[in-house]
XYZ file of C-alpha atoms in Angstrom:
363
model
C 5.243 -14.240 -27.156
C 5.521 -13.815 -23.404
C 3.203 -15.545 -20.971
C 2.835 -12.308 -18.980
C 3.813 -8.690 -19.493
C 3.789 -6.934 -16.123
C 3.355 -3.157 -16.286
C 4.806 -1.506 -13.181
C 7.538 -2.904 -10.924
C 6.524 -1.634 -7.506
C 5.936 -4.247 -4.783
C 2.817 -5.852 -6.382
C 4.345 -6.036 -9.859
C 7.697 -7.316 -8.620
C 5.986 -9.884 -6.411
C 3.794 -11.194 -9.220
C 6.713 -11.266 -11.679
C 8.764 -13.256 -9.188
C 6.038 -15.769 -8.391
C 5.015 -16.250 -12.013
C 8.650 -16.741 -13.067
C 9.163 -19.248 -10.266
C 6.225 -21.190 -11.710
C 8.053 -21.451 -15.021
C 6.267 -18.722 -16.956
C 8.047 -16.362 -19.355
C 7.635 -12.935 -17.747
C 8.545 -9.438 -18.938
C 8.213 -6.638 -16.371
C 8.325 -2.979 -17.450
C 8.955 0.005 -15.159
C 8.458 3.503 -16.577
C 11.357 5.048 -14.671
C 13.979 3.890 -12.218
C 12.684 1.261 -9.809
C 11.828 2.801 -6.435
C 11.827 6.398 -7.657
C 10.302 8.824 -7.239
C 9.241 7.932 -3.693
C 5.489 8.421 -3.220
C 4.621 6.008 -0.412
C 5.274 5.699 3.303
C 7.780 3.179 4.633
C 5.637 2.253 7.666
C 4.515 -1.369 7.264
C 3.421 -4.324 9.375
C 6.022 -6.863 10.430
C 4.452 -9.247 7.890
C 6.601 -7.502 5.266
C 9.487 -9.890 5.980
C 7.435 -12.856 4.754
C 7.627 -11.332 1.256
C 11.340 -10.530 1.168
C 14.512 -12.511 0.624
C 17.493 -13.425 2.766
C 19.203 -10.504 4.479
C 16.406 -8.048 3.686
C 15.736 -7.035 7.273
C 19.368 -6.148 7.914
C 19.385 -4.092 4.722
C 16.017 -2.320 4.932
C 15.019 -2.032 8.618
C 15.032 1.466 10.148
C 12.897 1.356 13.302
C 10.459 -0.767 15.325
C 7.063 0.685 16.271
C 5.038 -0.580 19.220
C 2.071 1.752 19.059
C 0.459 5.017 18.002
C -0.491 8.215 19.771
C -3.743 9.637 18.404
C -4.293 13.409 18.522
C -7.549 15.199 17.856
C -5.639 18.480 17.510
C -2.064 19.480 16.696
C 1.275 18.199 18.082
C 0.675 19.728 21.507
C -2.854 18.391 21.950
C -3.742 15.541 24.296
C -2.506 12.166 23.076
C -4.380 8.871 23.318
C -1.900 5.962 23.110
C -2.616 2.533 21.642
C 0.161 -0.041 21.958
C 1.210 -3.690 21.866
C 3.749 -5.578 23.965
C 5.602 -6.685 20.831
C 6.493 -4.644 17.747
C 3.303 -3.820 15.856
C 5.049 -2.532 12.759
C 8.392 -1.605 11.253
C 9.712 1.425 9.439
C 11.766 0.483 6.398
C 13.761 1.935 3.517
C 10.901 2.218 1.041
C 13.034 2.796 -2.060
C 15.288 -0.058 -1.016
C 12.270 -2.357 -0.685
C 11.249 -1.802 -4.308
C 14.762 -2.508 -5.535
C 15.081 -5.608 -3.367
C 11.786 -7.059 -4.617
C 12.685 -6.307 -8.236
C 16.001 -8.101 -7.792
C 14.158 -11.149 -6.427
C 12.042 -11.119 -9.587
C 15.169 -11.008 -11.732
C 16.730 -13.860 -9.786
C 13.569 -15.919 -10.381
C 13.973 -15.461 -14.129
C 11.750 -12.469 -14.933
C 13.059 -10.008 -17.535
C 12.828 -6.699 -15.614
C 13.412 -3.552 -17.692
C 13.504 0.039 -16.487
C 12.891 3.280 -18.423
C 9.980 1.757 -20.361
C 6.823 3.845 -20.431
C 3.810 1.879 -21.635
C 1.744 3.965 -24.039
C -0.695 1.457 -25.543
C -2.360 -1.749 -24.404
C -4.597 -3.534 -26.901
C -6.488 -6.699 -26.072
C -7.110 -9.255 -28.825
C -8.962 -12.543 -28.737
C -5.783 -14.610 -28.298
C -3.194 -12.127 -26.992
C -2.450 -8.665 -25.641
C -0.268 -6.150 -27.515
C 1.766 -3.695 -25.448
C 3.632 -0.677 -26.829
C 6.226 1.160 -24.744
C 8.702 3.965 -25.291
C 12.225 3.129 -24.183
C 15.790 4.456 -24.420
C 16.024 3.280 -28.025
C 12.579 4.344 -29.167
C 9.246 2.552 -29.455
C 9.121 -1.108 -28.480
C 6.260 -3.554 -29.097
C 5.567 -6.739 -27.137
C 2.959 -9.467 -27.210
C 1.811 -11.634 -24.340
C -0.897 -14.097 -23.505
C -1.888 -11.824 -20.611
C -0.970 -8.452 -19.132
C -0.800 -7.552 -15.448
C -1.558 -3.902 -14.686
C 0.509 -3.089 -11.602
C 1.058 0.519 -12.594
C -0.366 2.444 -9.678
C -3.408 4.581 -8.894
C -3.491 6.261 -12.313
C -3.042 2.996 -14.178
C -2.485 3.212 -17.935
C -3.490 -0.435 -18.301
C -6.782 0.206 -16.515
C -7.541 3.229 -18.669
C -6.530 1.624 -21.963
C -8.762 -1.394 -21.336
C -11.611 0.754 -19.965
C -11.780 -0.997 -16.629
C -13.730 0.874 -13.922
C -12.013 3.421 -11.686
C -11.477 3.230 -7.894
C -14.174 4.811 -5.755
C -11.933 7.766 -4.884
C -8.390 9.090 -5.108
C -6.971 10.835 -2.058
C -4.122 13.323 -2.376
C -1.171 12.355 -0.190
C 1.899 14.422 0.710
C 5.170 13.231 2.271
C 8.262 15.054 3.500
C 11.245 14.212 5.668
C 13.269 15.922 8.354
C 16.857 15.140 9.300
C 16.172 14.823 13.049
C 17.282 11.510 14.569
C 14.377 9.854 16.331
C 14.159 6.228 17.464
C 10.920 6.524 19.458
C 8.754 3.444 19.208
C 5.458 5.316 18.687
C 4.037 7.027 15.621
C 1.796 10.088 15.934
C -1.564 10.255 14.154
C -3.514 13.518 13.831
C -7.232 13.412 13.017
C -7.292 17.025 11.844
C -7.419 16.801 7.992
C -10.989 16.409 6.683
C -12.064 12.725 6.424
C -8.519 11.354 6.772
C -5.411 12.003 8.885
C -1.822 13.219 9.157
C 1.132 11.353 10.599
C 4.631 11.561 12.041
C 6.815 8.442 11.770
C 10.239 8.192 13.478
C 12.802 6.456 11.257
C 15.746 6.208 13.642
C 18.936 7.666 12.199
C 17.221 8.069 8.820
C 15.158 11.006 10.140
C 11.414 11.503 10.545
C 8.634 11.125 7.987
C 5.724 13.570 8.016
C 2.666 12.980 5.884
C -0.962 13.858 5.278
C -3.751 12.701 3.005
C -7.187 14.081 2.169
C -9.808 13.950 -0.607
C -9.870 16.225 -3.674
C -11.048 19.729 -2.882
C -9.235 19.878 0.461
C -6.277 22.269 0.704
C -3.771 19.523 1.425
C -0.727 21.813 1.230
C -2.266 24.232 3.738
C -3.030 21.449 6.231
C 0.433 19.958 5.730
C 2.128 23.302 6.407
C 0.103 23.606 9.615
C 1.327 20.147 10.651
C 4.981 21.017 9.991
C 4.664 24.402 11.718
C 3.168 22.695 14.757
C 6.206 20.444 15.072
C 8.556 23.382 14.357
C 10.750 21.423 11.953
C 12.355 21.965 8.578
C 11.559 19.323 5.982
C 12.956 18.387 2.587
C 12.475 15.763 -0.138
C 8.794 16.538 -0.467
C 6.781 14.215 -2.659
C 3.116 13.589 -3.356
C 0.891 11.059 -4.989
C -2.599 9.694 -5.355
C -3.967 7.104 -2.903
C -6.784 4.954 -4.347
C -9.562 3.904 -1.980
C -12.344 1.479 -2.815
C -11.753 -1.220 -5.445
C -14.095 -1.299 -8.445
C -16.466 -4.196 -9.023
C -14.178 -5.671 -11.674
C -10.371 -5.683 -12.012
C -10.081 -8.186 -14.903
C -10.893 -8.389 -18.599
C -10.499 -11.386 -20.896
C -6.701 -11.256 -20.906
C -5.748 -8.568 -18.391
C -5.858 -8.087 -14.652
C -4.982 -5.368 -12.150
C -3.006 -5.732 -8.918
C -2.161 -3.288 -6.136
C -2.977 0.414 -6.369
C -4.230 -0.056 -9.931
C -6.991 -2.232 -8.430
C -7.337 -0.036 -5.296
C -6.274 -2.988 -3.145
C -5.534 -0.671 -0.231
C -6.550 -0.163 3.395
C -9.364 2.437 3.501
C -8.409 3.532 7.008
C -4.704 4.227 6.288
C -4.279 4.233 2.509
C -1.464 1.690 2.757
C -1.345 -0.914 0.032
C 2.022 -2.665 0.089
C 0.884 -5.802 1.916
C -2.580 -5.947 0.316
C -1.021 -5.560 -3.118
C 1.565 -8.292 -2.614
C -1.022 -10.589 -1.045
C -3.188 -10.097 -4.138
C -0.146 -10.727 -6.355
C 0.256 -14.106 -4.675
C -3.397 -14.903 -5.364
C -2.897 -13.941 -9.013
C 0.198 -16.109 -9.354
C -1.594 -19.103 -7.819
C -4.842 -18.804 -9.738
C -4.063 -17.431 -13.205
C -3.004 -19.670 -16.068
C -2.094 -17.572 -19.144
C -3.376 -20.338 -21.423
C -6.776 -20.356 -19.698
C -8.420 -16.915 -19.570
C -11.261 -18.361 -17.482
C -8.846 -18.564 -14.520
C -9.000 -14.776 -14.166
C -12.360 -15.293 -12.446
C -10.603 -17.414 -9.830
C -8.225 -14.525 -9.117
C -11.137 -12.084 -8.721
C -12.758 -14.471 -6.269
C -9.602 -15.307 -4.298
C -8.368 -11.802 -3.528
C -11.833 -10.542 -2.648
C -12.489 -13.493 -0.342
C -9.232 -12.684 1.438
C -9.431 -8.881 1.650
C -12.978 -7.652 0.991
C -14.169 -7.991 4.598
C -11.024 -6.246 5.836
C -11.742 -3.373 3.457
C -15.379 -3.133 4.500
C -14.416 -2.887 8.167
C -11.675 -0.443 7.199
C -14.301 1.861 5.708
C -16.170 1.838 9.019
C -12.979 2.718 10.898
C -12.348 5.591 8.544
C -15.785 7.028 9.257
C -14.648 7.618 12.833
C -12.153 10.204 11.540
C -15.067 12.500 10.713
C -16.962 12.199 13.991
C -17.433 15.417 15.984
C -14.327 16.263 18.017
C -15.971 15.700 21.433
C -17.086 12.233 20.320
C -13.583 11.432 19.074
C -12.090 12.404 22.419
C -14.561 10.284 24.356
C -14.025 7.275 22.109
C -10.232 7.518 22.076
C -10.136 8.005 25.825
C -12.312 4.962 26.448
C -10.454 2.644 24.065
C -6.818 3.726 24.455
C -4.310 1.385 26.039
C -2.998 -2.048 25.172
C -4.432 -3.636 22.030
C -4.086 -6.893 20.152
C -4.989 -5.614 16.709
C -3.065 -6.400 13.520
C -2.514 -3.179 11.547
C -3.457 -4.827 8.221
C -6.462 -6.796 9.474
C -9.383 -4.849 11.008
C -11.116 -8.182 11.658
C -8.515 -8.696 14.397
C -10.618 -6.265 16.473
C -12.627 -9.350 17.467
C -9.631 -11.695 17.693
C -8.837 -13.584 20.936
C -5.582 -11.612 21.211
C -7.341 -8.249 21.149
C -10.187 -9.342 23.412
C -7.643 -10.653 25.920
C -5.828 -7.303 25.871
C -9.126 -5.442 26.394
C -10.137 -7.647 29.317
C -6.705 -7.277 30.911
C -7.004 -3.500 30.683
C -10.485 -3.502 32.214
C -9.333 -5.661 35.114
C -6.370 -3.364 35.669
């Protein structure tokens, strides 16, 4: 019997598998396809990403440095309101390469990472969890003291164990052009209903275009308008669900959710790589597979760390739906140098940000 079966080997699953294996636990990690594919997530992340990677990762994965964002209330040719920092605010990385790198770190730590395993059943018993998966050689059955559901926004683990759903699932679309662009600003368009669209320069790797919106919105139509506005040809289109709003409970007696499965994402951007891996670290520190009561400590720890950030993130997102004249006034008044951390909305009241605001006012 394993200590943990981890379902899903994206960044949260790979991170938890690595940390649990480093603590001496017997870990099996199952990925339904090939690790990193298909791509369904942006590669634009905060510079904190390098605290979660191994030696040489930056040289292998880095594509571009971003110092700020230009916000547009209209299309590509509308007025832009720039927000920037003096140092790199974020990095653009090889997103598929990140997944593979993190999975390899888990393997090196001693986790048994297996690809092409689609989990079909998860059954919780008093003293164990039974997991059934289909693999290259047919049906496989495993038992573990606990199971970690790291299997994305439409989590099979969550559904099988009847855990509550995220508050909402946005529909996101990504595509890429071959144009070389090493600009150090991303472009954000507040045109899609209740969310936004983006353009991210990736250096020699091309440019990423994306858009997200709630169900019922014609996402494809809005995305085509974005691409037409930039007058570019795109390829490698992909789409996926973006969970927003974690449920009140992400644990059972012997199971727990991490990452998109738990909607541990930023409400104002939809990004979840750093929140998911941060929560994976909390899980690895707090959960003892021989003591189911420790799952409560995980619930407490990740919420203490991220819940306030998420609450403030919801307030930021509300600004996307303000009337256009109000958006223009607000963006015009606030644009300029900032000291905000892209993963931490609470940094809006940090000394760094307040110093930047005062400097701008004096100027």
